[in-house]
CSV table of C-alpha atoms in Angstrom, one decimal:
chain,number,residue,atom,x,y,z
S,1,UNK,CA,34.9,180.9,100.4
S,2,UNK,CA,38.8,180.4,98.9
S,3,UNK,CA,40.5,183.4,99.0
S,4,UNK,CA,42.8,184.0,95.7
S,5,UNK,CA,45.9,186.1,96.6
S,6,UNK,CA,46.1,189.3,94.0
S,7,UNK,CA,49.3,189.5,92.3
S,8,UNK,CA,49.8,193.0,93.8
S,9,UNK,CA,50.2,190.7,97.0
S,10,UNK,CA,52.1,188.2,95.1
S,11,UNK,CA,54.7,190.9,94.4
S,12,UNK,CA,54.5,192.6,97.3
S,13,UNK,CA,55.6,189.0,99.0
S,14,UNK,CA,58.6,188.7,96.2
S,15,UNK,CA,59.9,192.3,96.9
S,16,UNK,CA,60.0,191.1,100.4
S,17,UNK,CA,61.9,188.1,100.3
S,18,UNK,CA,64.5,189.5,97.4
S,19,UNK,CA,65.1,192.2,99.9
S,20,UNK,CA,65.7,189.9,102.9
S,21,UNK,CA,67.9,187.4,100.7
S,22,UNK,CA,70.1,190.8,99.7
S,23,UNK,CA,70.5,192.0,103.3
S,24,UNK,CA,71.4,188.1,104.1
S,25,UNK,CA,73.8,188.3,101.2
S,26,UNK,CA,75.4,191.5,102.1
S,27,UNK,CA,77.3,190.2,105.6
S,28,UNK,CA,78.9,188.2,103.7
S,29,UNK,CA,83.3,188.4,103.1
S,30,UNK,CA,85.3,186.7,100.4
S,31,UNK,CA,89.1,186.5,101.3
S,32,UNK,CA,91.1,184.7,98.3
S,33,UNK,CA,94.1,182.9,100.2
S,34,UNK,CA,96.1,181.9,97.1
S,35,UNK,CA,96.8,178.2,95.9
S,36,UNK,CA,94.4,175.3,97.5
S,37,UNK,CA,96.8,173.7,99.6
S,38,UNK,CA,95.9,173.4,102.8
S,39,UNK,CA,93.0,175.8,101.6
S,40,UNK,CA,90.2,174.7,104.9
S,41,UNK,CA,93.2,174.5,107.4
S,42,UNK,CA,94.3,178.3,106.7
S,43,UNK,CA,90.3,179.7,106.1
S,44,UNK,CA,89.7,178.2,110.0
S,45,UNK,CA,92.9,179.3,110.9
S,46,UNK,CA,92.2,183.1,109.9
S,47,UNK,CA,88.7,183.6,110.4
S,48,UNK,CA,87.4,181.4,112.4
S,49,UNK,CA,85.4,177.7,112.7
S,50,UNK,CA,82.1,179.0,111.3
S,51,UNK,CA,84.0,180.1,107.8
S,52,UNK,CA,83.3,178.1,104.4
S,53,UNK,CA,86.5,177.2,102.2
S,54,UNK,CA,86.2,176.2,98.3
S,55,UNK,CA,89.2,176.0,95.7
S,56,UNK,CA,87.9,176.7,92.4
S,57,UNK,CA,89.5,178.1,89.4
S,58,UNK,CA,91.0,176.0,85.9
S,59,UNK,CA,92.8,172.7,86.4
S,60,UNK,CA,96.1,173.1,87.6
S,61,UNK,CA,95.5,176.8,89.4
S,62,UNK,CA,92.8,175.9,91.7
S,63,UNK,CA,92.7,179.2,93.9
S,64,UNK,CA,91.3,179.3,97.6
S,65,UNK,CA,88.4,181.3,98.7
S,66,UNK,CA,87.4,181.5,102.3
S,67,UNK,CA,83.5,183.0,103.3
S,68,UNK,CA,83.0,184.2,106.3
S,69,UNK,CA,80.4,186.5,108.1
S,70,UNK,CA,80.7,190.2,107.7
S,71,UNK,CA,80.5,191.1,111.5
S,72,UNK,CA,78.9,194.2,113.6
S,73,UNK,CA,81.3,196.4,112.1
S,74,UNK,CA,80.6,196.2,108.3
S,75,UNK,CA,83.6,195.9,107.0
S,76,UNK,CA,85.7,192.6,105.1
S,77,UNK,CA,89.5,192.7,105.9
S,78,UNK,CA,91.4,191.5,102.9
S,79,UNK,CA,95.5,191.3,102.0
S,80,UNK,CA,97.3,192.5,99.2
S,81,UNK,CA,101.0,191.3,99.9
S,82,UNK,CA,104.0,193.6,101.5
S,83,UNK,CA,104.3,196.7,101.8
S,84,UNK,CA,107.7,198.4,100.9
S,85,UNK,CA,109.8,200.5,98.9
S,86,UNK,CA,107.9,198.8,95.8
S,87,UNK,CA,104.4,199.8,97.4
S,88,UNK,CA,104.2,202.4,99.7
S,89,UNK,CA,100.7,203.6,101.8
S,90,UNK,CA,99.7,205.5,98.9
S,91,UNK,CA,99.9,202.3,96.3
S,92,UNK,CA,98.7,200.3,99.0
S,93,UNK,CA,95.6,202.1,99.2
S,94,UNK,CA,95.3,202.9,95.7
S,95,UNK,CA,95.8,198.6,95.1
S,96,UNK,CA,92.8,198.2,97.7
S,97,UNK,CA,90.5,200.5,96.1
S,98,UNK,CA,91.2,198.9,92.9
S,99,UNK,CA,90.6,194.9,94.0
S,100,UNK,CA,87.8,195.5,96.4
S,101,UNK,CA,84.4,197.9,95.7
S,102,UNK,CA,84.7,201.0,98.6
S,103,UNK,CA,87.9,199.7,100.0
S,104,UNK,CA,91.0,201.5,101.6
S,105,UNK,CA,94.4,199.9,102.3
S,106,UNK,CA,97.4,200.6,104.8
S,107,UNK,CA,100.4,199.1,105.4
S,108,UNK,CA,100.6,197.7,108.6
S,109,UNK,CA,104.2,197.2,110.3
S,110,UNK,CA,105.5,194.9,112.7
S,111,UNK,CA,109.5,194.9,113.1
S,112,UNK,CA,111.0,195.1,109.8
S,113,UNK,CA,107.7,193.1,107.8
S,114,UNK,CA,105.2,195.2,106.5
S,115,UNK,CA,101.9,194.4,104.9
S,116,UNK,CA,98.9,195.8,102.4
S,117,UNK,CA,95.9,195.1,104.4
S,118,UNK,CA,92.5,196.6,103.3
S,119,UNK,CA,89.2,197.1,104.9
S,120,UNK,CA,85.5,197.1,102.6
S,121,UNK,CA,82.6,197.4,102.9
S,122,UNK,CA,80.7,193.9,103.0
């Protein structure tokens, strides 16, 4: 005898896999570099072999975006230019919240160069 899967089954099965593909989906970071050039060279360079550049965006302002894995802790590290009398911690922060879902920003200082870096949630 053939046995005919019920489509309470069926949906079960899809439930399962959409969840699986979401969790999959959810360890993974977008970092936008700026301009293509060189666009493969800086992804490797700043996160890592295993990373996936693309330059996409309208003719003439083709951007860079680099994918990489999310990591154990959770969290995509992302860059919103200096820091400085122009943007203090508290703009910093407030810039990182705005660009990235969940994320908070600090400026991070090393001599006299300072920079927005954020951390959110991937």
């Amino acid at each position: 005898m053939e046995r005919i899967p019920s489509l309470a089954s069926l949906i079960s099965l899809l439930i399962i896999f959409a969840t699986v593909v979401n969790q999959t989906r959810a360890s993974i970071c977008n970092d936008r570099l700026g301009l293509c050039d060189g666009c493969d060279q800086r992804c490797k360079a700043k996160h890592g072999p295993s990373c996936e550049s693309k330059c996409d965006g309208p003719v003439g302002m083709l951007l860079c975006t680099c994918t990489y894995e999310c990591g154990p802790t959770k969290l995509c590290n992302g860059g919103l230019g200096n820091c400085g009398e122009s943007c203090n911690e508290q703009c910093c922060d407030r810039n990182c919240a705005q660009r990235y879902n969940g994320g908070h920003g600090y400026c991070n200082t090393l001599d006299d160069f300072s920079l927005c870096l954020c951390k959110y949630p991937c």
